[in-house]
Amino acid sequence: MLSNTTIVITIHRAILWQNIAKMNEAKRELVIQQCLATHYAEYNGHLPYNGVIKGYQFTIKQRNEMVDTIEYDLP
């Protein structure tokens, strides 16, 4: 039985402003929260396989290598 199986589907990659690393922390957080709210409004209830958005995880890459991840709750 597959009742305990978790399926992770990547359906969206956010492209943030090129100079986001140069923003102060408050401005950067505002841009990220706006991106999450936009994505949630667009995709919530419209995911394939009756998927449910439970949160967000950003992967931070530098020179194509993952250096950190940040998890966000729903907007």
mmCIF file with all atom_site columns, N, CA and C in Angstrom:
data_model
loop_
_atom_site.group_PDB
_atom_site.id
_atom_site.type_symbol
_atom_site.label_atom_id
_atom_site.label_alt_id
_atom_site.label_comp_id
_atom_site.label_asym_id
_atom_site.label_entity_id
_atom_site.label_seq_id
_atom_site.pdbx_PDB_ins_code
_atom_site.Cartn_x
_atom_site.Cartn_y
_atom_site.Cartn_z
_atom_site.occupancy
_atom_site.B_iso_or_equiv
_atom_site.pdbx_formal_charge
_atom_site.auth_seq_id
_atom_site.auth_comp_id
_atom_site.auth_asym_id
_atom_site.auth_atom_id
_atom_site.pdbx_PDB_model_num
ATOM 1   N N  . MET A 1 1  ? 0.852  -1.181 0.000   1.00 0.00 ? 1  MET A N  1
ATOM 2   C CA . MET A 1 1  ? 0.000  0.000  0.000   1.00 0.00 ? 1  MET A CA 1
ATOM 3   C C  . MET A 1 1  ? 0.893  1.238  0.000   1.00 0.00 ? 1  MET A C  1
ATOM 4   N N  . LEU A 1 2  ? 0.499  2.280  -0.729  1.00 0.00 ? 2  LEU A N  1
ATOM 5   C CA . LEU A 1 2  ? 1.307  3.487  -0.867  1.00 0.00 ? 2  LEU A CA 1
ATOM 6   C C  . LEU A 1 2  ? 0.805  4.640  -0.005  1.00 0.00 ? 2  LEU A C  1
ATOM 7   N N  . SER A 1 3  ? 0.043  4.381  1.008   1.00 0.00 ? 3  SER A N  1
ATOM 8   C CA . SER A 1 3  ? -0.565 5.452  1.790   1.00 0.00 ? 3  SER A CA 1
ATOM 9   C C  . SER A 1 3  ? 0.452  6.318  2.522   1.00 0.00 ? 3  SER A C  1
ATOM 10  N N  . ASN A 1 4  ? 1.630  5.807  2.823   1.00 0.00 ? 4  ASN A N  1
ATOM 11  C CA . ASN A 1 4  ? 2.634  6.581  3.534   1.00 0.00 ? 4  ASN A CA 1
ATOM 12  C C  . ASN A 1 4  ? 3.679  7.177  2.609   1.00 0.00 ? 4  ASN A C  1
ATOM 13  N N  . THR A 1 5  ? 3.492  7.059  1.314   1.00 0.00 ? 5  THR A N  1
ATOM 14  C CA . THR A 1 5  ? 4.451  7.565  0.352   1.00 0.00 ? 5  THR A CA 1
ATOM 15  C C  . THR A 1 5  ? 4.313  9.070  0.195   1.00 0.00 ? 5  THR A C  1
ATOM 16  N N  . THR A 1 6  ? 5.424  9.771  0.159   1.00 0.00 ? 6  THR A N  1
ATOM 17  C CA . THR A 1 6  ? 5.436  11.203 -0.084  1.00 0.00 ? 6  THR A CA 1
ATOM 18  C C  . THR A 1 6  ? 5.893  11.445 -1.508  1.00 0.00 ? 6  THR A C  1
ATOM 19  N N  . ILE A 1 7  ? 5.129  12.222 -2.235  1.00 0.00 ? 7  ILE A N  1
ATOM 20  C CA . ILE A 1 7  ? 5.484  12.571 -3.605  1.00 0.00 ? 7  ILE A CA 1
ATOM 21  C C  . ILE A 1 7  ? 5.841  14.046 -3.633  1.00 0.00 ? 7  ILE A C  1
ATOM 22  N N  . VAL A 1 8  ? 7.011  14.364 -4.119  1.00 0.00 ? 8  VAL A N  1
ATOM 23  C CA . VAL A 1 8  ? 7.453  15.746 -4.232  1.00 0.00 ? 8  VAL A CA 1
ATOM 24  C C  . VAL A 1 8  ? 7.516  16.093 -5.703  1.00 0.00 ? 8  VAL A C  1
ATOM 25  N N  . ILE A 1 9  ? 6.816  17.125 -6.080  1.00 0.00 ? 9  ILE A N  1
ATOM 26  C CA . ILE A 1 9  ? 6.800  17.560 -7.471  1.00 0.00 ? 9  ILE A CA 1
ATOM 27  C C  . ILE A 1 9  ? 7.264  19.008 -7.512  1.00 0.00 ? 9  ILE A C  1
ATOM 28  N N  . THR A 1 10 ? 8.286  19.275 -8.286  1.00 0.00 ? 10 THR A N  1
ATOM 29  C CA . THR A 1 10 ? 8.732  20.644 -8.478  1.00 0.00 ? 10 THR A CA 1
ATOM 30  C C  . THR A 1 10 ? 7.959  21.201 -9.657  1.00 0.00 ? 10 THR A C  1
ATOM 31  N N  . ILE A 1 11 ? 7.144  22.197 -9.394  1.00 0.00 ? 11 ILE A N  1
ATOM 32  C CA . ILE A 1 11 ? 6.330  22.751 -10.473 1.00 0.00 ? 11 ILE A CA 1
ATOM 33  C C  . ILE A 1 11 ? 6.684  24.193 -10.792 1.00 0.00 ? 11 ILE A C  1
ATOM 34  N N  . HIS A 1 12 ? 7.531  24.777 -9.994  1.00 0.00 ? 12 HIS A N  1
ATOM 35  C CA . HIS A 1 12 ? 7.796  26.192 -10.197 1.00 0.00 ? 12 HIS A CA 1
ATOM 36  C C  . HIS A 1 12 ? 9.185  26.532 -9.702  1.00 0.00 ? 12 HIS A C  1
ATOM 37  N N  . ARG A 1 13 ? 9.880  27.258 -10.487 1.00 0.00 ? 13 ARG A N  1
ATOM 38  C CA . ARG A 1 13 ? 11.163 27.798 -10.053 1.00 0.00 ? 13 ARG A CA 1
ATOM 39  C C  . ARG A 1 13 ? 11.065 29.308 -10.118 1.00 0.00 ? 13 ARG A C  1
ATOM 40  N N  . ALA A 1 14 ? 11.271 29.939 -9.008  1.00 0.00 ? 14 ALA A N  1
ATOM 41  C CA . ALA A 1 14 ? 11.187 31.392 -8.966  1.00 0.00 ? 14 ALA A CA 1
ATOM 42  C C  . ALA A 1 14 ? 12.529 31.980 -9.393  1.00 0.00 ? 14 ALA A C  1
ATOM 43  N N  . ILE A 1 15 ? 12.456 32.921 -10.259 1.00 0.00 ? 15 ILE A N  1
ATOM 44  C CA . ILE A 1 15 ? 13.659 33.643 -10.638 1.00 0.00 ? 15 ILE A CA 1
ATOM 45  C C  . ILE A 1 15 ? 13.566 34.994 -9.950  1.00 0.00 ? 15 ILE A C  1
ATOM 46  N N  . LEU A 1 16 ? 14.431 35.180 -8.984  1.00 0.00 ? 16 LEU A N  1
ATOM 47  C CA . LEU A 1 16 ? 14.407 36.413 -8.205  1.00 0.00 ? 16 LEU A CA 1
ATOM 48  C C  . LEU A 1 16 ? 15.281 37.467 -8.874  1.00 0.00 ? 16 LEU A C  1
ATOM 49  N N  . TRP A 1 17 ? 15.107 38.662 -8.454  1.00 0.00 ? 17 TRP A N  1
ATOM 50  C CA . TRP A 1 17 ? 15.859 39.772 -9.020  1.00 0.00 ? 17 TRP A CA 1
ATOM 51  C C  . TRP A 1 17 ? 17.349 39.469 -8.994  1.00 0.00 ? 17 TRP A C  1
ATOM 52  N N  . GLN A 1 18 ? 18.040 39.895 -10.016 1.00 0.00 ? 18 GLN A N  1
ATOM 53  C CA . GLN A 1 18 ? 19.466 39.598 -10.128 1.00 0.00 ? 18 GLN A CA 1
ATOM 54  C C  . GLN A 1 18 ? 20.261 40.178 -8.955  1.00 0.00 ? 18 GLN A C  1
ATOM 55  N N  . ASN A 1 19 ? 19.861 41.318 -8.466  1.00 0.00 ? 19 ASN A N  1
ATOM 56  C CA . ASN A 1 19 ? 20.611 41.965 -7.386  1.00 0.00 ? 19 ASN A CA 1
ATOM 57  C C  . ASN A 1 19 ? 20.038 41.662 -6.002  1.00 0.00 ? 19 ASN A C  1
ATOM 58  N N  . ILE A 1 20 ? 19.318 40.558 -5.866  1.00 0.00 ? 20 ILE A N  1
ATOM 59  C CA . ILE A 1 20 ? 18.688 40.251 -4.574  1.00 0.00 ? 20 ILE A CA 1
ATOM 60  C C  . ILE A 1 20 ? 19.721 40.094 -3.453  1.00 0.00 ? 20 ILE A C  1
ATOM 61  N N  . ALA A 1 21 ? 20.894 39.610 -3.766  1.00 0.00 ? 21 ALA A N  1
ATOM 62  C CA . ALA A 1 21 ? 21.929 39.427 -2.743  1.00 0.00 ? 21 ALA A CA 1
ATOM 63  C C  . ALA A 1 21 ? 22.428 40.768 -2.201  1.00 0.00 ? 21 ALA A C  1
ATOM 64  N N  . LYS A 1 22 ? 22.271 41.824 -2.982  1.00 0.00 ? 22 LYS A N  1
ATOM 65  C CA . LYS A 1 22 ? 22.736 43.149 -2.559  1.00 0.00 ? 22 LYS A CA 1
ATOM 66  C C  . LYS A 1 22 ? 21.676 43.913 -1.781  1.00 0.00 ? 22 LYS A C  1
ATOM 67  N N  . MET A 1 23 ? 20.443 43.387 -1.738  1.00 0.00 ? 23 MET A N  1
ATOM 68  C CA . MET A 1 23 ? 19.373 44.061 -1.002  1.00 0.00 ? 23 MET A CA 1
ATOM 69  C C  . MET A 1 23 ? 19.575 43.891 0.495   1.00 0.00 ? 23 MET A C  1
ATOM 70  N N  . ASN A 1 24 ? 19.014 44.835 1.252   1.00 0.00 ? 24 ASN A N  1
ATOM 71  C CA . ASN A 1 24 ? 19.061 44.631 2.701   1.00 0.00 ? 24 ASN A CA 1
ATOM 72  C C  . ASN A 1 24 ? 18.098 43.502 3.053   1.00 0.00 ? 24 ASN A C  1
ATOM 73  N N  . GLU A 1 25 ? 18.225 42.972 4.231   1.00 0.00 ? 25 GLU A N  1
ATOM 74  C CA . GLU A 1 25 ? 17.477 41.775 4.612   1.00 0.00 ? 25 GLU A CA 1
ATOM 75  C C  . GLU A 1 25 ? 15.966 41.982 4.561   1.00 0.00 ? 25 GLU A C  1
ATOM 76  N N  . ALA A 1 26 ? 15.497 43.142 4.974   1.00 0.00 ? 26 ALA A N  1
ATOM 77  C CA . ALA A 1 26 ? 14.052 43.409 4.973   1.00 0.00 ? 26 ALA A CA 1
ATOM 78  C C  . ALA A 1 26 ? 13.494 43.436 3.549   1.00 0.00 ? 26 ALA A C  1
ATOM 79  N N  . LYS A 1 27 ? 14.184 44.088 2.626   1.00 0.00 ? 27 LYS A N  1
ATOM 80  C CA . LYS A 1 27 ? 13.733 44.155 1.234   1.00 0.00 ? 27 LYS A CA 1
ATOM 81  C C  . LYS A 1 27 ? 13.775 42.768 0.594   1.00 0.00 ? 27 LYS A C  1
ATOM 82  N N  . ARG A 1 28 ? 14.831 42.012 0.854   1.00 0.00 ? 28 ARG A N  1
ATOM 83  C CA . ARG A 1 28 ? 14.960 40.665 0.309   1.00 0.00 ? 28 ARG A CA 1
ATOM 84  C C  . ARG A 1 28 ? 13.822 39.772 0.810   1.00 0.00 ? 28 ARG A C  1
ATOM 85  N N  . GLU A 1 29 ? 13.512 39.860 2.089   1.00 0.00 ? 29 GLU A N  1
ATOM 86  C CA . GLU A 1 29 ? 12.427 39.058 2.661   1.00 0.00 ? 29 GLU A CA 1
ATOM 87  C C  . GLU A 1 29 ? 11.081 39.448 2.044   1.00 0.00 ? 29 GLU A C  1
ATOM 88  N N  . LEU A 1 30 ? 10.862 40.735 1.805   1.00 0.00 ? 30 LEU A N  1
ATOM 89  C CA . LEU A 1 30 ? 9.627  41.193 1.186   1.00 0.00 ? 30 LEU A CA 1
ATOM 90  C C  . LEU A 1 30 ? 9.480  40.635 -0.233  1.00 0.00 ? 30 LEU A C  1
ATOM 91  N N  . VAL A 1 31 ? 10.557 40.648 -1.007  1.00 0.00 ? 31 VAL A N  1
ATOM 92  C CA . VAL A 1 31 ? 10.523 40.115 -2.370  1.00 0.00 ? 31 VAL A CA 1
ATOM 93  C C  . VAL A 1 31 ? 10.200 38.619 -2.342  1.00 0.00 ? 31 VAL A C  1
ATOM 94  N N  . ILE A 1 32 ? 10.818 37.880 -1.443  1.00 0.00 ? 32 ILE A N  1
ATOM 95  C CA . ILE A 1 32 ? 10.576 36.439 -1.339  1.00 0.00 ? 32 ILE A CA 1
ATOM 96  C C  . ILE A 1 32 ? 9.132  36.169 -0.921  1.00 0.00 ? 32 ILE A C  1
ATOM 97  N N  . GLN A 1 33 ? 8.624  36.900 0.066   1.00 0.00 ? 33 GLN A N  1
ATOM 98  C CA . GLN A 1 33 ? 7.246  36.693 0.516   1.00 0.00 ? 33 GLN A CA 1
ATOM 99  C C  . GLN A 1 33 ? 6.244  37.015 -0.592  1.00 0.00 ? 33 GLN A C  1
ATOM 100 N N  . GLN A 1 34 ? 6.513  38.053 -1.395  1.00 0.00 ? 34 GLN A N  1
ATOM 101 C CA . GLN A 1 34 ? 5.633  38.380 -2.514  1.00 0.00 ? 34 GLN A CA 1
ATOM 102 C C  . GLN A 1 34 ? 5.642  37.262 -3.550  1.00 0.00 ? 34 GLN A C  1
ATOM 103 N N  . CYS A 1 35 ? 6.805  36.692 -3.806  1.00 0.00 ? 35 CYS A N  1
ATOM 104 C CA . CYS A 1 35 ? 6.930  35.591 -4.750  1.00 0.00 ? 35 CYS A CA 1
ATOM 105 C C  . CYS A 1 35 ? 6.140  34.377 -4.257  1.00 0.00 ? 35 CYS A C  1
ATOM 106 N N  . LEU A 1 36 ? 6.259  34.056 -2.986  1.00 0.00 ? 36 LEU A N  1
ATOM 107 C CA . LEU A 1 36 ? 5.536  32.917 -2.414  1.00 0.00 ? 36 LEU A CA 1
ATOM 108 C C  . LEU A 1 36 ? 4.028  33.138 -2.471  1.00 0.00 ? 36 LEU A C  1
ATOM 109 N N  . ALA A 1 37 ? 3.577  34.336 -2.135  1.00 0.00 ? 37 ALA A N  1
ATOM 110 C CA . ALA A 1 37 ? 2.147  34.630 -2.149  1.00 0.00 ? 37 ALA A CA 1
ATOM 111 C C  . ALA A 1 37 ? 1.582  34.527 -3.564  1.00 0.00 ? 37 ALA A C  1
ATOM 112 N N  . THR A 1 38 ? 2.331  35.009 -4.557  1.00 0.00 ? 38 THR A N  1
ATOM 113 C CA . THR A 1 38 ? 1.900  34.926 -5.945  1.00 0.00 ? 38 THR A CA 1
ATOM 114 C C  . THR A 1 38 ? 1.794  33.473 -6.394  1.00 0.00 ? 38 THR A C  1
ATOM 115 N N  . HIS A 1 39 ? 2.804  32.680 -6.079  1.00 0.00 ? 39 HIS A N  1
ATOM 116 C CA . HIS A 1 39 ? 2.803  31.280 -6.454  1.00 0.00 ? 39 HIS A CA 1
ATOM 117 C C  . HIS A 1 39 ? 1.647  30.544 -5.789  1.00 0.00 ? 39 HIS A C  1
ATOM 118 N N  . TYR A 1 40 ? 1.460  30.765 -4.505  1.00 0.00 ? 40 TYR A N  1
ATOM 119 C CA . TYR A 1 40 ? 0.402  30.083 -3.761  1.00 0.00 ? 40 TYR A CA 1
ATOM 120 C C  . TYR A 1 40 ? -0.973 30.428 -4.335  1.00 0.00 ? 40 TYR A C  1
ATOM 121 N N  . ALA A 1 41 ? -1.193 31.707 -4.626  1.00 0.00 ? 41 ALA A N  1
ATOM 122 C CA . ALA A 1 41 ? -2.483 32.123 -5.178  1.00 0.00 ? 41 ALA A CA 1
ATOM 123 C C  . ALA A 1 41 ? -2.734 31.480 -6.543  1.00 0.00 ? 41 ALA A C  1
ATOM 124 N N  . GLU A 1 42 ? -1.686 31.324 -7.325  1.00 0.00 ? 42 GLU A N  1
ATOM 125 C CA . GLU A 1 42 ? -1.833 30.762 -8.670  1.00 0.00 ? 42 GLU A CA 1
ATOM 126 C C  . GLU A 1 42 ? -2.027 29.244 -8.662  1.00 0.00 ? 42 GLU A C  1
ATOM 127 N N  . TYR A 1 43 ? -1.296 28.540 -7.799  1.00 0.00 ? 43 TYR A N  1
ATOM 128 C CA . TYR A 1 43 ? -1.271 27.083 -7.865  1.00 0.00 ? 43 TYR A CA 1
ATOM 129 C C  . TYR A 1 43 ? -2.098 26.366 -6.798  1.00 0.00 ? 43 TYR A C  1
ATOM 130 N N  . ASN A 1 44 ? -2.453 27.012 -5.703  1.00 0.00 ? 44 ASN A N  1
ATOM 131 C CA . ASN A 1 44 ? -3.196 26.328 -4.649  1.00 0.00 ? 44 ASN A CA 1
ATOM 132 C C  . ASN A 1 44 ? -4.529 25.834 -5.199  1.00 0.00 ? 44 ASN A C  1
ATOM 133 N N  . GLY A 1 45 ? -4.763 24.533 -5.071  1.00 0.00 ? 45 GLY A N  1
ATOM 134 C CA . GLY A 1 45 ? -5.980 23.932 -5.571  1.00 0.00 ? 45 GLY A CA 1
ATOM 135 C C  . GLY A 1 45 ? -5.921 23.544 -7.041  1.00 0.00 ? 45 GLY A C  1
ATOM 136 N N  . HIS A 1 46 ? -4.789 23.784 -7.686  1.00 0.00 ? 46 HIS A N  1
ATOM 137 C CA . HIS A 1 46 ? -4.646 23.488 -9.111  1.00 0.00 ? 46 HIS A CA 1
ATOM 138 C C  . HIS A 1 46 ? -3.402 22.651 -9.391  1.00 0.00 ? 46 HIS A C  1
ATOM 139 N N  . LEU A 1 47 ? -3.003 21.824 -8.460  1.00 0.00 ? 47 LEU A N  1
ATOM 140 C CA . LEU A 1 47 ? -1.816 21.003 -8.643  1.00 0.00 ? 47 LEU A CA 1
ATOM 141 C C  . LEU A 1 47 ? -2.176 19.653 -9.246  1.00 0.00 ? 47 LEU A C  1
ATOM 142 N N  . PRO A 1 48 ? -1.253 19.076 -9.999  1.00 0.00 ? 48 PRO A N  1
ATOM 143 C CA . PRO A 1 48 ? -1.526 17.740 -10.546 1.00 0.00 ? 48 PRO A CA 1
ATOM 144 C C  . PRO A 1 48 ? -1.621 16.704 -9.428  1.00 0.00 ? 48 PRO A C  1
ATOM 145 N N  . TYR A 1 49 ? -2.319 15.628 -9.691  1.00 0.00 ? 49 TYR A N  1
ATOM 146 C CA . TYR A 1 49 ? -2.459 14.497 -8.771  1.00 0.00 ? 49 TYR A CA 1
ATOM 147 C C  . TYR A 1 49 ? -3.067 14.913 -7.432  1.00 0.00 ? 49 TYR A C  1
ATOM 148 N N  . ASN A 1 50 ? -3.926 15.923 -7.450  1.00 0.00 ? 50 ASN A N  1
ATOM 149 C CA . ASN A 1 50 ? -4.577 16.428 -6.230  1.00 0.00 ? 50 ASN A CA 1
ATOM 150 C C  . ASN A 1 50 ? -3.559 16.847 -5.179  1.00 0.00 ? 50 ASN A C  1
ATOM 151 N N  . GLY A 1 51 ? -2.452 17.388 -5.614  1.00 0.00 ? 51 GLY A N  1
ATOM 152 C CA . GLY A 1 51 ? -1.387 17.812 -4.706  1.00 0.00 ? 51 GLY A CA 1
ATOM 153 C C  . GLY A 1 51 ? -1.815 18.966 -3.819  1.00 0.00 ? 51 GLY A C  1
ATOM 154 N N  . VAL A 1 52 ? -1.133 19.105 -2.703  1.00 0.00 ? 52 VAL A N  1
ATOM 155 C CA . VAL A 1 52 ? -1.417 20.156 -1.735  1.00 0.00 ? 52 VAL A CA 1
ATOM 156 C C  . VAL A 1 52 ? -0.108 20.858 -1.400  1.00 0.00 ? 52 VAL A C  1
ATOM 157 N N  . ILE A 1 53 ? -0.122 22.175 -1.417  1.00 0.00 ? 53 ILE A N  1
ATOM 158 C CA . ILE A 1 53 ? 1.061  22.943 -1.024  1.00 0.00 ? 53 ILE A CA 1
ATOM 159 C C  . ILE A 1 53 ? 1.078  23.014 0.494   1.00 0.00 ? 53 ILE A C  1
ATOM 160 N N  . LYS A 1 54 ? 2.136  22.507 1.100   1.00 0.00 ? 54 LYS A N  1
ATOM 161 C CA . LYS A 1 54 ? 2.243  22.502 2.563   1.00 0.00 ? 54 LYS A CA 1
ATOM 162 C C  . LYS A 1 54 ? 3.308  23.469 3.066   1.00 0.00 ? 54 LYS A C  1
ATOM 163 N N  . GLY A 1 55 ? 4.128  23.967 2.185   1.00 0.00 ? 55 GLY A N  1
ATOM 164 C CA . GLY A 1 55 ? 5.188  24.892 2.552   1.00 0.00 ? 55 GLY A CA 1
ATOM 165 C C  . GLY A 1 55 ? 6.126  25.065 1.362   1.00 0.00 ? 55 GLY A C  1
ATOM 166 N N  . TYR A 1 56 ? 7.133  25.849 1.552   1.00 0.00 ? 56 TYR A N  1
ATOM 167 C CA . TYR A 1 56 ? 8.091  26.138 0.489   1.00 0.00 ? 56 TYR A CA 1
ATOM 168 C C  . TYR A 1 56 ? 9.509  25.941 1.001   1.00 0.00 ? 56 TYR A C  1
ATOM 169 N N  . GLN A 1 57 ? 10.377 25.557 0.100   1.00 0.00 ? 57 GLN A N  1
ATOM 170 C CA . GLN A 1 57 ? 11.782 25.415 0.434   1.00 0.00 ? 57 GLN A CA 1
ATOM 171 C C  . GLN A 1 57 ? 12.587 26.050 -0.694  1.00 0.00 ? 57 GLN A C  1
ATOM 172 N N  . PHE A 1 58 ? 13.391 27.026 -0.335  1.00 0.00 ? 58 PHE A N  1
ATOM 173 C CA . PHE A 1 58 ? 14.274 27.656 -1.313  1.00 0.00 ? 58 PHE A CA 1
ATOM 174 C C  . PHE A 1 58 ? 15.638 27.003 -1.211  1.00 0.00 ? 58 PHE A C  1
ATOM 175 N N  . THR A 1 59 ? 16.210 26.701 -2.345  1.00 0.00 ? 59 THR A N  1
ATOM 176 C CA . THR A 1 59 ? 17.559 26.173 -2.400  1.00 0.00 ? 59 THR A CA 1
ATOM 177 C C  . THR A 1 59 ? 18.475 27.295 -2.867  1.00 0.00 ? 59 THR A C  1
ATOM 178 N N  . ILE A 1 60 ? 19.505 27.533 -2.120  1.00 0.00 ? 60 ILE A N  1
ATOM 179 C CA . ILE A 1 60 ? 20.444 28.597 -2.455  1.00 0.00 ? 60 ILE A CA 1
ATOM 180 C C  . ILE A 1 60 ? 21.679 27.959 -3.071  1.00 0.00 ? 60 ILE A C  1
ATOM 181 N N  . LYS A 1 61 ? 21.960 28.379 -4.293  1.00 0.00 ? 61 LYS A N  1
ATOM 182 C CA . LYS A 1 61 ? 23.103 27.826 -5.009  1.00 0.00 ? 61 LYS A CA 1
ATOM 183 C C  . LYS A 1 61 ? 24.114 28.919 -5.284  1.00 0.00 ? 61 LYS A C  1
ATOM 184 N N  . GLN A 1 62 ? 25.345 28.519 -5.286  1.00 0.00 ? 62 GLN A N  1
ATOM 185 C CA . GLN A 1 62 ? 26.451 29.406 -5.614  1.00 0.00 ? 62 GLN A CA 1
ATOM 186 C C  . GLN A 1 62 ? 27.382 28.622 -6.521  1.00 0.00 ? 62 GLN A C  1
ATOM 187 N N  . ARG A 1 63 ? 27.609 29.134 -7.710  1.00 0.00 ? 63 ARG A N  1
ATOM 188 C CA . ARG A 1 63 ? 28.434 28.431 -8.708  1.00 0.00 ? 63 ARG A CA 1
ATOM 189 C C  . ARG A 1 63 ? 27.901 27.020 -8.962  1.00 0.00 ? 63 ARG A C  1
ATOM 190 N N  . ASN A 1 64 ? 26.582 26.919 -9.097  1.00 0.00 ? 64 ASN A N  1
ATOM 191 C CA . ASN A 1 64 ? 25.882 25.657 -9.371  1.00 0.00 ? 64 ASN A CA 1
ATOM 192 C C  . ASN A 1 64 ? 26.020 24.604 -8.277  1.00 0.00 ? 64 ASN A C  1
ATOM 193 N N  . GLU A 1 65 ? 26.406 24.996 -7.085  1.00 0.00 ? 65 GLU A N  1
ATOM 194 C CA . GLU A 1 65 ? 26.477 24.077 -5.949  1.00 0.00 ? 65 GLU A CA 1
ATOM 195 C C  . GLU A 1 65 ? 25.528 24.568 -4.859  1.00 0.00 ? 65 GLU A C  1
ATOM 196 N N  . MET A 1 66 ? 24.760 23.639 -4.281  1.00 0.00 ? 66 MET A N  1
ATOM 197 C CA . MET A 1 66 ? 23.854 24.004 -3.205  1.00 0.00 ? 66 MET A CA 1
ATOM 198 C C  . MET A 1 66 ? 24.655 24.378 -1.963  1.00 0.00 ? 66 MET A C  1
ATOM 199 N N  . VAL A 1 67 ? 24.382 25.563 -1.426  1.00 0.00 ? 67 VAL A N  1
ATOM 200 C CA . VAL A 1 67 ? 25.087 26.004 -0.228  1.00 0.00 ? 67 VAL A CA 1
ATOM 201 C C  . VAL A 1 67 ? 24.179 26.106 0.993   1.00 0.00 ? 67 VAL A C  1
ATOM 202 N N  . ASP A 1 68 ? 22.850 26.184 0.747   1.00 0.00 ? 68 ASP A N  1
ATOM 203 C CA . ASP A 1 68 ? 21.942 26.299 1.886   1.00 0.00 ? 68 ASP A CA 1
ATOM 204 C C  . ASP A 1 68 ? 20.501 26.098 1.388   1.00 0.00 ? 68 ASP A C  1
ATOM 205 N N  . THR A 1 69 ? 19.612 25.837 2.323   1.00 0.00 ? 69 THR A N  1
ATOM 206 C CA . THR A 1 69 ? 18.182 25.808 2.027   1.00 0.00 ? 69 THR A CA 1
ATOM 207 C C  . THR A 1 69 ? 17.458 26.579 3.128   1.00 0.00 ? 69 THR A C  1
ATOM 208 N N  . ILE A 1 70 ? 16.358 27.187 2.741   1.00 0.00 ? 70 ILE A N  1
ATOM 209 C CA . ILE A 1 70 ? 15.528 27.920 3.688   1.00 0.00 ? 70 ILE A CA 1
ATOM 210 C C  . ILE A 1 70 ? 14.092 27.454 3.504   1.00 0.00 ? 70 ILE A C  1
ATOM 211 N N  . GLU A 1 71 ? 13.430 27.131 4.599   1.00 0.00 ? 71 GLU A N  1
ATOM 212 C CA . GLU A 1 71 ? 12.044 26.682 4.531   1.00 0.00 ? 71 GLU A CA 1
ATOM 213 C C  . GLU A 1 71 ? 11.114 27.799 4.962   1.00 0.00 ? 71 GLU A C  1
ATOM 214 N N  . TYR A 1 72 ? 9.991  27.907 4.243   1.00 0.00 ? 72 TYR A N  1
ATOM 215 C CA . TYR A 1 72 ? 8.982  28.930 4.534   1.00 0.00 ? 72 TYR A CA 1
ATOM 216 C C  . TYR A 1 72 ? 7.633  28.248 4.726   1.00 0.00 ? 72 TYR A C  1
ATOM 217 N N  . ASP A 1 73 ? 6.838  28.790 5.636   1.00 0.00 ? 73 ASP A N  1
ATOM 218 C CA . ASP A 1 73 ? 5.465  28.332 5.815   1.00 0.00 ? 73 ASP A CA 1
ATOM 219 C C  . ASP A 1 73 ? 4.605  28.906 4.691   1.00 0.00 ? 73 ASP A C  1
ATOM 220 N N  . LEU A 1 74 ? 3.344  28.544 4.674   1.00 0.00 ? 74 LEU A N  1
ATOM 221 C CA . LEU A 1 74 ? 2.432  29.090 3.683   1.00 0.00 ? 74 LEU A CA 1
ATOM 222 C C  . LEU A 1 74 ? 2.235  30.573 3.897   1.00 0.00 ? 74 LEU A C  1
ATOM 223 N N  . PRO A 1 75 ? 2.010  31.297 2.793   1.00 0.00 ? 75 PRO A N  1
ATOM 224 C CA . PRO A 1 75 ? 1.785  32.766 2.943   1.00 0.00 ? 75 PRO A CA 1
ATOM 225 C C  . PRO A 1 75 ? 0.480  33.046 3.656   1.00 0.00 ? 75 PRO A C  1
#
